[in-house]
């Protein structure tokens, strides 16, 4: 299954920077981050890392270790490391980002929820399910309270909690969460968005794991088509969908 750990950061540049390097910081760091994000989205992780590192260095030197933009930069670098399964590198960055956001925004802010969610995904990826569930439930509660039941970040949280439940074999609890997330993403982004595809893929995986192979095959075919059209054939996420398509097709063929 695919989790959506790295939800969009809310704007965190507030107040006066009061620093002579402001113009340089404002112009260069976002450009570096955007270039890194472009490479990241294309699956070119080795090209993305130096730009994320340089942006983080600028934010820290110009704005300080406890600035919200520093937290965002830490989060982005951690996202890259997680995609490379470098969990030991990602975890301390996410812990630092979480502390910054708690200090700057408080315990109930959506940005704090984002950090809770992302740290939980590191725990889930390493099989630390109890720790992950605690943080995911906290994040979901904040997003529902602060952003509403139909917000895309709420959908991300529902999806990630469902992914955790599936990893534990708790499919009955996971299915309604995945259906709710799919409904939100379809409503907010449409039928052809990668987030919609992710939800379709995750539902397909759940149905495959619970021996409902025909339904699973229909959903994974839809997901794969969306990924090819929106991300291209060579993107890592598209490649993941191909693997699941093959697995589910084989399981379906074995039952017919």
XYZ file of N, CA and C in Angstrom:
768
model
N 0.841 -1.187 0.000
C 0.000 0.000 0.000
C 0.880 1.242 0.000
N 0.282 2.359 -0.408
C 1.016 3.616 -0.469
C 0.431 4.580 0.550
N 1.294 5.149 1.369
C 0.853 6.172 2.306
C 1.179 7.538 1.740
N 0.438 8.530 2.175
C 0.691 9.895 1.731
C 1.174 10.681 2.938
N 2.446 10.497 3.258
C 2.965 11.076 4.488
C 3.172 12.556 4.413
N 3.511 13.030 3.243
C 4.066 14.376 3.172
C 3.028 15.336 2.632
N 2.023 15.612 3.457
C 0.960 16.515 3.055
C 1.500 17.921 2.860
N 0.806 18.698 2.059
C 1.249 20.054 1.767
C 1.416 20.864 3.035
N 2.561 21.554 3.119
C 2.801 22.436 4.251
C 1.960 23.690 4.099
N 1.392 24.125 5.205
C 0.692 25.396 5.219
C 1.724 26.508 5.275
N 1.351 27.672 4.798
C 2.287 28.787 4.779
C 2.776 29.084 6.182
N 4.109 29.166 6.313
C 4.681 29.332 7.631
C 5.627 30.532 7.703
N 5.577 31.415 6.732
C 6.429 32.595 6.769
C 5.639 33.756 7.335
N 5.793 34.013 8.578
C 4.993 35.033 9.215
C 5.916 36.001 9.951
N 5.430 37.197 10.164
C 6.177 38.168 10.944
C 7.356 38.725 10.178
N 8.149 39.556 10.827
C 9.303 40.183 10.212
C 10.532 39.316 10.382
N 11.296 39.164 9.317
C 12.527 38.393 9.398
C 13.626 39.171 10.119
N 13.649 40.507 9.914
C 14.601 41.368 10.595
C 16.034 40.843 10.431
N 16.448 40.672 9.183
C 17.777 40.140 8.930
C 18.285 40.701 7.616
N 19.564 41.027 7.550
C 20.117 41.621 6.345
C 20.117 40.656 5.175
N 20.051 39.355 5.448
C 20.039 38.365 4.376
C 18.651 38.006 3.905
N 17.661 38.817 4.250
C 16.270 38.486 3.933
C 16.048 38.305 2.440
N 16.510 39.262 1.636
C 16.242 39.201 0.208
C 16.853 37.952 -0.404
N 18.100 37.662 -0.030
C 18.766 36.455 -0.520
C 17.993 35.208 -0.103
N 17.577 35.193 1.136
C 16.869 34.034 1.676
C 15.532 33.826 0.977
N 14.804 34.939 0.788
C 13.489 34.854 0.172
C 13.566 34.398 -1.282
N 14.597 34.812 -1.979
C 14.694 34.518 -3.407
C 15.330 33.167 -3.692
N 16.437 32.877 -3.003
C 17.226 31.711 -3.359
C 16.671 30.420 -2.761
N 16.360 30.437 -1.471
C 15.927 29.196 -0.813
C 14.667 28.596 -1.430
N 13.611 29.398 -1.680
C 12.440 28.796 -2.332
C 12.756 28.226 -3.705
N 13.659 28.882 -4.441
C 14.024 28.376 -5.764
C 14.749 27.034 -5.667
N 15.655 26.948 -4.698
C 16.351 25.682 -4.475
C 15.370 24.593 -4.087
N 14.457 24.923 -3.189
C 13.460 23.954 -2.731
C 12.570 23.498 -3.881
N 12.150 24.451 -4.730
C 11.272 24.107 -5.840
C 11.983 23.224 -6.860
N 13.260 23.503 -7.097
C 14.022 22.668 -8.020
C 14.180 21.255 -7.451
N 14.466 21.189 -6.151
C 14.566 19.883 -5.499
C 13.242 19.136 -5.589
N 12.140 19.846 -5.343
C 10.813 19.223 -5.395
C 10.510 18.688 -6.791
N 10.978 19.406 -7.811
C 10.771 18.949 -9.190
C 11.496 17.631 -9.436
N 12.757 17.575 -9.020
C 13.511 16.332 -9.174
C 12.883 15.201 -8.356
N 12.429 15.546 -7.141
C 11.776 14.562 -6.273
C 10.546 13.985 -6.960
N 9.718 14.859 -7.523
C 8.488 14.417 -8.178
C 8.779 13.525 -9.380
N 9.938 13.728 -9.995
C 10.328 12.921 -11.151
C 11.045 11.634 -10.747
N 11.226 11.466 -9.422
C 11.901 10.271 -8.941
C 13.407 10.334 -9.039
N 13.967 11.520 -9.301
C 15.420 11.688 -9.407
C 15.962 12.148 -8.053
N 16.003 11.215 -7.122
C 16.293 11.540 -5.731
C 17.720 12.043 -5.508
N 18.673 11.485 -6.222
C 20.063 11.908 -6.031
C 20.279 13.347 -6.471
N 19.499 13.799 -7.443
C 19.595 15.193 -7.883
C 18.886 16.132 -6.915
N 17.860 15.644 -6.257
C 17.080 16.492 -5.348
C 17.825 16.797 -4.055
N 18.566 15.826 -3.535
C 19.150 15.965 -2.201
C 20.053 17.193 -2.034
N 21.016 17.468 -2.928
C 21.883 18.627 -2.690
C 21.137 19.946 -2.658
N 20.063 20.061 -3.412
C 19.294 21.297 -3.402
C 18.508 21.450 -2.101
N 17.942 20.338 -1.600
C 17.269 20.392 -0.300
C 18.257 20.742 0.810
N 19.443 20.169 0.764
C 20.456 20.445 1.789
C 20.900 21.899 1.748
N 21.080 22.440 0.561
C 21.505 23.837 0.447
C 20.415 24.782 0.938
N 19.153 24.471 0.589
C 18.045 25.303 1.063
C 17.958 25.285 2.581
N 18.108 24.103 3.178
C 18.067 23.997 4.636
C 19.192 24.802 5.274
N 20.377 24.737 4.705
C 21.510 25.486 5.247
C 21.244 26.992 5.217
N 20.620 27.466 4.154
C 20.317 28.902 4.045
C 19.258 29.304 5.064
N 18.194 28.526 5.158
C 17.140 28.854 6.124
C 17.712 28.923 7.541
N 18.528 27.942 7.903
C 19.085 27.918 9.258
C 20.022 29.091 9.504
N 20.860 29.401 8.545
C 21.839 30.464 8.755
C 21.203 31.843 8.729
N 20.155 32.022 7.928
C 19.540 33.342 7.792
C 18.376 33.578 8.747
N 17.624 32.535 9.066
C 16.414 32.699 9.873
C 16.491 32.021 11.232
N 17.420 31.107 11.409
C 17.577 30.451 12.697
C 17.036 29.044 12.718
N 17.448 28.316 13.752
C 17.077 26.905 13.876
C 15.615 26.698 14.253
N 14.965 27.728 14.762
C 13.606 27.553 15.284
C 12.557 28.263 14.436
N 12.889 28.554 13.191
C 11.946 29.258 12.318
C 11.054 28.256 11.579
N 9.786 28.612 11.332
C 8.889 27.700 10.612
C 9.405 27.264 9.246
N 10.080 28.163 8.534
C 10.616 27.770 7.227
C 11.715 26.731 7.361
N 12.457 26.793 8.456
C 13.448 25.750 8.737
C 12.745 24.415 8.942
N 11.625 24.441 9.655
C 10.850 23.208 9.864
C 10.371 22.626 8.549
N 9.893 23.484 7.650
C 9.432 23.003 6.349
C 10.572 22.373 5.561
N 11.745 22.999 5.628
C 12.904 22.478 4.918
C 13.349 21.131 5.491
N 13.329 21.006 6.808
C 13.632 19.722 7.456
C 12.640 18.646 7.000
N 11.380 19.016 6.946
C 10.338 18.082 6.528
C 10.566 17.595 5.102
N 10.923 18.527 4.212
C 11.119 18.159 2.813
C 12.306 17.226 2.636
N 13.379 17.496 3.347
C 14.543 16.618 3.264
C 14.223 15.242 3.830
N 13.467 15.208 4.927
C 13.061 13.929 5.515
C 12.184 13.133 4.551
N 11.332 13.829 3.801
C 10.485 13.158 2.810
C 11.331 12.448 1.766
N 12.385 13.125 1.344
C 13.295 12.512 0.373
C 13.951 11.272 0.952
N 14.423 11.374 2.188
C 15.095 10.231 2.817
C 14.135 9.065 2.996
N 12.897 9.358 3.357
C 11.931 8.268 3.519
C 11.700 7.546 2.196
N 11.633 8.297 1.102
C 11.422 7.673 -0.199
C 12.580 6.757 -0.575
N 13.743 7.010 0.018
C 14.916 6.171 -0.220
C 15.090 5.114 0.874
N 14.097 5.016 1.773
C 14.136 4.074 2.900
C 15.277 4.385 3.868
N 15.662 5.641 3.937
C 16.719 6.071 4.855
C 16.063 6.580 6.147
N 15.418 5.680 6.849
C 14.593 6.064 7.992
C 15.409 6.650 9.140
N 16.610 6.124 9.351
C 17.451 6.640 10.431
C 17.868 8.085 10.168
N 17.973 8.457 8.894
C 18.294 9.843 8.552
C 17.066 10.738 8.661
N 15.900 10.195 8.326
C 14.678 11.001 8.307
C 14.141 11.305 9.706
N 14.203 10.341 10.610
C 13.542 10.501 11.915
C 14.017 11.717 12.703
N 15.318 11.962 12.892
C 15.720 13.137 13.668
C 15.300 14.455 13.024
N 15.255 14.495 11.703
C 14.806 15.706 11.018
C 13.333 15.977 11.327
N 12.534 14.924 11.333
C 11.104 15.083 11.603
C 10.843 15.442 13.059
N 11.637 14.900 13.954
C 11.491 15.260 15.367
C 11.821 16.741 15.577
N 12.852 17.199 14.901
C 13.226 18.608 15.011
C 12.138 19.510 14.433
N 11.601 19.124 13.276
C 10.523 19.904 12.663
C 9.291 19.945 13.559
N 8.959 18.816 14.185
C 7.802 18.760 15.077
C 7.972 19.709 16.251
N 9.133 19.738 16.860
C 9.366 20.623 18.003
C 9.278 22.086 17.600
N 9.802 22.418 16.427
C 9.709 23.802 15.951
C 8.251 24.204 15.779
N 7.471 23.352 15.164
C 6.078 23.693 14.897
C 5.249 23.764 16.182
N 5.533 22.885 17.119
C 4.837 22.987 18.402
C 5.167 24.309 19.089
N 6.432 24.699 19.057
C 6.847 25.953 19.693
C 6.269 27.172 18.993
N 6.203 27.137 17.680
C 5.767 28.302 16.917
C 4.247 28.408 16.785
N 3.572 27.277 16.653
C 2.151 27.288 16.329
C 1.245 26.674 17.394
N 1.817 25.847 18.254
C 1.008 25.175 19.257
C 0.691 23.741 18.872
N 0.109 23.023 19.825
C -0.132 21.590 19.651
C -1.287 21.267 18.708
N -2.172 22.238 18.423
C -3.381 21.955 17.648
C -3.350 22.572 16.252
N -2.221 22.983 15.787
C -2.127 23.617 14.472
C -1.990 22.551 13.380
N -2.568 22.795 12.184
C -2.432 21.815 11.097
C -0.988 21.474 10.744
N -0.073 22.443 10.867
C 1.325 22.143 10.574
C 1.916 21.182 11.596
N 1.480 21.305 12.831
C 1.899 20.346 13.852
C 1.348 18.963 13.526
N 0.103 18.926 13.073
C -0.498 17.649 12.663
C 0.289 17.023 11.522
N 0.751 17.843 10.580
C 1.546 17.335 9.465
C 2.815 16.661 9.960
N 3.481 17.280 10.937
C 4.697 16.688 11.483
C 4.406 15.409 12.259
N 3.313 15.382 13.000
C 2.912 14.162 13.697
C 2.682 13.036 12.691
N 1.984 13.354 11.616
C 1.687 12.379 10.576
C 2.967 11.834 9.945
N 3.874 12.733 9.625
C 5.085 12.311 8.933
C 5.986 11.460 9.825
N 6.086 11.821 11.084
C 6.866 11.022 12.023
C 6.225 9.648 12.208
N 4.897 9.625 12.257
C 4.189 8.354 12.376
C 4.495 7.433 11.200
N 4.614 8.000 10.013
C 4.896 7.182 8.840
C 6.289 6.559 8.892
N 7.230 7.252 9.503
C 8.553 6.660 9.706
C 8.437 5.462 10.649
N 7.660 5.621 11.717
C 7.454 4.510 12.652
C 6.767 3.342 11.961
N 5.740 3.630 11.165
C 5.013 2.561 10.476
C 5.942 1.804 9.535
N 6.759 2.528 8.812
C 7.656 1.902 7.853
C 8.651 0.967 8.523
N 8.900 1.194 9.807
C 9.840 0.366 10.553
C 9.144 -0.652 11.459
N 7.810 -0.764 11.310
C 7.080 -1.753 12.080
C 6.766 -1.343 13.504
N 6.925 -0.067 13.845
C 6.610 0.435 15.191
C 5.155 0.917 15.195
N 4.243 -0.058 15.174
C 2.843 0.241 14.908
C 2.140 0.963 16.059
N 2.461 0.636 17.272
C 1.798 1.282 18.411
C 2.133 2.766 18.434
N 3.417 3.079 18.271
C 3.832 4.482 18.255
C 3.209 5.226 17.077
N 3.158 4.559 15.927
C 2.603 5.184 14.732
C 1.117 5.484 14.898
N 0.358 4.534 15.447
C -1.084 4.742 15.591
C -1.391 5.914 16.515
N -0.644 6.046 17.593
C -0.871 7.155 18.514
C -0.734 8.501 17.807
N 0.329 8.642 17.032
C 0.571 9.913 16.344
C -0.429 10.149 15.213
N -0.777 9.098 14.486
C -1.734 9.250 13.392
C -3.113 9.657 13.898
N -3.517 9.093 15.004
C -4.821 9.454 15.575
C -4.825 10.904 16.067
N -3.711 11.340 16.626
C -3.599 12.740 17.040
C -3.704 13.669 15.825
N -2.988 13.319 14.758
C -3.008 14.148 13.553
C -4.400 14.207 12.943
N -5.072 13.069 12.848
C -6.425 13.025 12.283
C -7.378 13.889 13.095
N -7.284 13.824 14.402
C -8.147 14.632 15.264
C -7.927 16.127 15.030
N -6.664 16.530 14.889
C -6.367 17.948 14.649
C -6.914 18.390 13.305
N -6.657 17.619 12.260
C -7.106 18.018 10.929
C -8.623 18.092 10.841
N -9.313 17.133 11.406
C -10.778 17.183 11.376
C -11.295 18.392 12.129
N -10.685 18.678 13.267
C -11.121 19.799 14.091
C -10.798 21.139 13.448
N -9.599 21.278 12.892
C -9.132 22.572 12.404
C -9.464 22.829 10.933
N -9.519 21.776 10.113
C -9.714 21.951 8.679
C -11.030 21.388 8.164
N -11.633 20.488 8.933
C -12.912 19.923 8.530
C -12.804 18.510 8.004
N -13.936 17.840 7.936
C -13.980 16.433 7.540
C -13.683 16.197 6.068
N -13.812 17.246 5.226
C -13.680 17.059 3.780
C -12.388 17.646 3.219
N -11.463 17.991 4.053
C -10.221 18.588 3.595
C -9.262 17.512 3.081
N -8.469 17.818 2.033
C -7.509 16.822 1.529
C -6.534 16.307 2.578
N -6.134 17.162 3.528
C -5.226 16.678 4.569
C -5.919 15.677 5.491
N -7.210 15.856 5.685
C -7.971 14.861 6.437
C -7.992 13.539 5.676
N -8.156 13.622 4.357
C -8.125 12.411 3.532
C -6.771 11.713 3.637
N -5.697 12.493 3.629
C -4.358 11.908 3.763
C -4.223 11.161 5.081
N -4.750 11.762 6.129
C -4.656 11.155 7.446
C -5.473 9.871 7.525
N -6.669 9.894 6.950
C -7.495 8.688 6.893
C -6.770 7.580 6.132
N -6.178 7.946 5.001
C -5.450 6.980 4.187
C -4.291 6.356 4.966
N -3.549 7.199 5.671
C -2.371 6.689 6.364
C -2.731 5.818 7.558
N -3.806 6.176 8.247
C -4.264 5.338 9.352
C -4.737 3.987 8.816
N -5.428 4.016 7.678
C -5.881 2.771 7.053
C -4.703 1.909 6.617
N -3.669 2.541 6.100
C -2.468 1.810 5.691
C -1.839 1.096 6.887
N -1.816 1.788 8.014
C -1.300 1.175 9.242
C -2.144 -0.030 9.646
N -3.472 0.126 9.604
C -4.351 -0.981 9.984
C -4.153 -2.187 9.063
N -3.981 -1.927 7.762
C -3.764 -3.030 6.826
C -2.462 -3.763 7.125
N -1.444 -3.017 7.505
C -0.165 -3.641 7.840
C -0.291 -4.574 9.034
N -1.307 -4.328 9.869
C -1.557 -5.150 11.053
C -2.633 -6.199 10.799
N -3.154 -6.265 9.574
C -4.223 -7.203 9.267
C -5.595 -6.750 9.739
N -5.738 -5.477 10.049
C -7.012 -4.939 10.562
C -7.836 -4.372 9.397
N -8.192 -5.243 8.458
C -8.812 -4.802 7.216
C -10.217 -4.257 7.411
N -10.945 -4.802 8.351
C -12.314 -4.322 8.596
C -12.306 -2.866 9.041
N -11.321 -2.490 9.848
C -11.194 -1.106 10.287
C -10.649 -0.209 9.176
N -9.822 -0.772 8.318
C -9.171 0.030 7.288
C -10.103 0.400 6.140
N -10.975 -0.512 5.728
C -11.762 -0.301 4.513
C -12.606 0.978 4.538
N -13.386 1.256 5.570
C -14.185 2.487 5.541
C -13.335 3.754 5.524
N -12.147 3.706 6.114
C -11.256 4.863 6.078
C -10.766 5.119 4.654
N -10.399 4.046 3.941
C -9.947 4.198 2.566
C -11.068 4.683 1.658
N -12.272 4.193 1.883
C -13.411 4.645 1.076
C -13.700 6.127 1.314
N -13.601 6.549 2.565
C -13.832 7.956 2.891
C -12.759 8.840 2.253
N -11.505 8.403 2.318
C -10.418 9.164 1.704
C -10.621 9.271 0.193
N -10.990 8.175 -0.454
C -11.229 8.180 -1.898
C -12.346 9.157 -2.260
N -13.398 9.164 -1.488
C -14.521 10.062 -1.751
C -14.092 11.527 -1.648
N -13.270 11.845 -0.663
C -12.790 13.223 -0.497
C -11.918 13.626 -1.676
N -10.956 12.779 -2.030
C -10.041 13.131 -3.122
C -10.768 13.249 -4.453
N -11.731 12.387 -4.705
C -12.507 12.518 -5.939
C -13.272 13.829 -5.956
N -13.827 14.187 -4.821
C -14.588 15.427 -4.727
C -13.705 16.658 -4.877
N -12.517 16.625 -4.274
C -11.642 17.794 -4.254
C -10.756 17.902 -5.498
N -10.271 16.765 -6.020
C -9.279 16.796 -7.093
C -9.750 16.181 -8.404
N -10.835 15.421 -8.365
C -11.325 14.779 -9.578
C -10.871 13.335 -9.705
N -11.358 12.666 -10.727
C -11.105 11.237 -10.907
C -9.718 10.916 -11.440
N -9.012 11.895 -12.005
C -7.747 11.617 -12.687
C -6.532 12.144 -11.943
N -6.633 12.391 -10.666
C -5.534 12.939 -9.873
C -4.706 11.804 -9.258
N -3.381 11.990 -9.104
C -2.560 10.944 -8.482
C -3.014 10.544 -7.083
N -3.561 11.480 -6.303
C -4.049 11.107 -4.974
C -5.265 10.190 -5.063
N -6.106 10.438 -6.048
C -7.234 9.535 -6.289
C -6.715 8.151 -6.673
N -5.692 8.131 -7.512
C -5.087 6.859 -7.916
C -4.502 6.116 -6.721
N -3.855 6.864 -5.811
C -3.279 6.235 -4.627
C -4.363 5.543 -3.800
N -5.500 6.212 -3.672
C -6.594 5.641 -2.895
C -7.152 4.397 -3.582
N -7.260 4.445 -4.894
C -7.717 3.277 -5.646
C -6.745 2.116 -5.487
N -5.447 2.416 -5.554
C -4.439 1.373 -5.386
C -4.523 0.745 -3.997
N -4.682 1.582 -2.988
C -4.734 1.059 -1.626
C -5.979 0.210 -1.391
N -7.098 0.627 -1.953
C -8.306 -0.203 -1.858
C -8.101 -1.524 -2.606
N -7.464 -1.450 -3.773
C -7.183 -2.667 -4.536
C -6.321 -3.624 -3.723
N -5.332 -3.072 -3.039
C -4.459 -3.904 -2.210
C -5.247 -4.568 -1.088
N -6.116 -3.794 -0.451
C -6.944 -4.354 0.621
C -7.825 -5.486 0.097
N -8.466 -5.276 -1.059
C -9.335 -6.315 -1.614
C -8.529 -7.550 -2.026
N -7.337 -7.320 -2.524
C -6.466 -8.453 -2.852
C -6.125 -9.245 -1.597
N -5.798 -8.550 -0.523
C -5.422 -9.214 0.722
C -6.598 -9.950 1.361
N -7.823 -9.551 1.006
C -9.014 -10.203 1.554
C -9.718 -11.065 0.507
N -8.935 -11.466 -0.516
C -9.370 -12.443 -1.520
C -10.505 -11.961 -2.422
N -10.684 -10.670 -2.562
C -11.702 -10.128 -3.474
C -10.984 -9.642 -4.739
N -10.491 -10.612 -5.523
C -9.536 -10.320 -6.577
C -10.154 -9.604 -7.778
N -11.397 -9.883 -8.101
C -12.007 -9.232 -9.259
C -12.162 -7.731 -9.027
N -12.661 -7.372 -7.857
C -12.779 -5.953 -7.527
C -11.412 -5.305 -7.436
N -10.468 -6.015 -6.858
C -9.103 -5.493 -6.739
C -8.508 -5.204 -8.112
N -8.737 -6.112 -9.068
C -8.174 -5.942 -10.408
C -8.745 -4.702 -11.089
N -10.042 -4.495 -10.951
C -10.662 -3.310 -11.556
C -10.071 -2.022 -10.990
N -9.864 -1.981 -9.701
C -9.349 -0.773 -9.060
C -7.884 -0.517 -9.412
N -7.069 -1.563 -9.426
C -5.650 -1.364 -9.732
C -5.467 -0.965 -11.191
N -6.316 -1.436 -12.064
C -6.251 -1.021 -13.467
C -6.559 0.468 -13.603
N -7.563 0.928 -12.858
C -7.882 2.358 -12.863
C -6.717 3.179 -12.325
N -6.143 2.734 -11.211
C -5.038 3.459 -10.586
C -3.842 3.541 -11.527
N -3.504 2.410 -12.134
C -2.343 2.381 -13.028
C -2.533 3.326 -14.210
N -3.704 3.347 -14.773
C -3.996 4.227 -15.915
C -3.793 5.690 -15.526
N -4.264 6.070 -14.356
C -4.112 7.456 -13.896
C -2.633 7.791 -13.708
N -1.877 6.886 -13.087
C -0.456 7.136 -12.859
C 0.297 7.310 -14.176
N 0.016 6.458 -15.146
C 0.694 6.565 -16.439
C 0.396 7.916 -17.081
N -0.857 8.337 -17.020
C -1.263 9.573 -17.684
C -0.771 10.828 -16.950
N -0.615 10.743 -15.643
C -0.242 11.935 -14.879
C 1.231 11.987 -14.491
N 1.848 10.831 -14.274
C 3.239 10.789 -13.810
C 4.213 10.231 -14.845
N 3.692 9.463 -15.784
C 4.558 8.850 -16.784
C 4.947 7.428 -16.411
N 5.400 6.689 -17.385
C 5.698 5.264 -17.196
C 6.875 5.000 -16.270
N 7.841 5.921 -16.229
C 9.082 5.654 -15.510
C 9.063 6.113 -14.060
N 8.025 6.799 -13.654
C 7.980 7.299 -12.271
C 7.918 6.128 -11.288
N 8.625 6.240 -10.138
C 8.616 5.141 -9.154
C 7.215 4.724 -8.709
N 6.308 5.680 -8.576
C 4.948 5.329 -8.154
C 4.229 4.534 -9.238
N 4.444 4.902 -10.498
C 3.871 4.134 -11.603
C 4.441 2.721 -11.612
N 5.724 2.604 -11.353
C 6.355 1.290 -11.312
C 5.775 0.441 -10.175
N 5.482 1.072 -9.044
C 4.832 0.358 -7.944
C 3.465 -0.166 -8.366
N 2.725 0.663 -9.090
C 1.394 0.238 -9.540
C 1.488 -0.919 -10.526
N 2.544 -0.944 -11.344
C 2.740 -2.058 -12.282
C 2.951 -3.368 -11.518
N 3.759 -3.293 -10.476
C 4.013 -4.494 -9.671
C 2.730 -5.016 -9.042
N 1.927 -4.108 -8.509
C 0.665 -4.530 -7.899
C -0.302 -5.054 -8.963
N -0.297 -4.442 -10.127
C -1.158 -4.922 -11.213
C -0.803 -6.359 -11.579
N 0.478 -6.648 -11.652
C 0.920 -8.002 -11.979
C 0.519 -9.000 -10.898
N 0.714 -8.626 -9.646
C 0.380 -9.513 -8.530
C -1.119 -9.810 -8.499
N -1.914 -8.766 -8.636
C -3.365 -8.928 -8.551
C -3.897 -9.678 -9.769
N -3.332 -9.405 -10.961
C -3.745 -10.131 -12.154
C -3.484 -11.627 -12.017
N -2.320 -11.973 -11.479
C -1.986 -13.388 -11.263
C -2.938 -14.045 -10.280
N -3.268 -13.335 -9.217
C -4.196 -13.885 -8.233
C -5.586 -14.070 -8.826
N -6.006 -13.100 -9.643
C -7.311 -13.214 -10.289
C -7.334 -14.384 -11.263
N -6.274 -14.504 -12.052
C -6.211 -15.614 -13.042
C -6.251 -16.979 -12.338
N -5.648 -17.059 -11.165
C -5.605 -18.332 -10.435
C -6.963 -18.745 -9.903
N -7.897 -17.807 -9.830
C -9.228 -18.119 -9.279
C -10.279 -18.274 -10.351
N -9.888 -18.100 -11.626
C -10.872 -18.179 -12.733
C -10.585 -19.382 -13.623
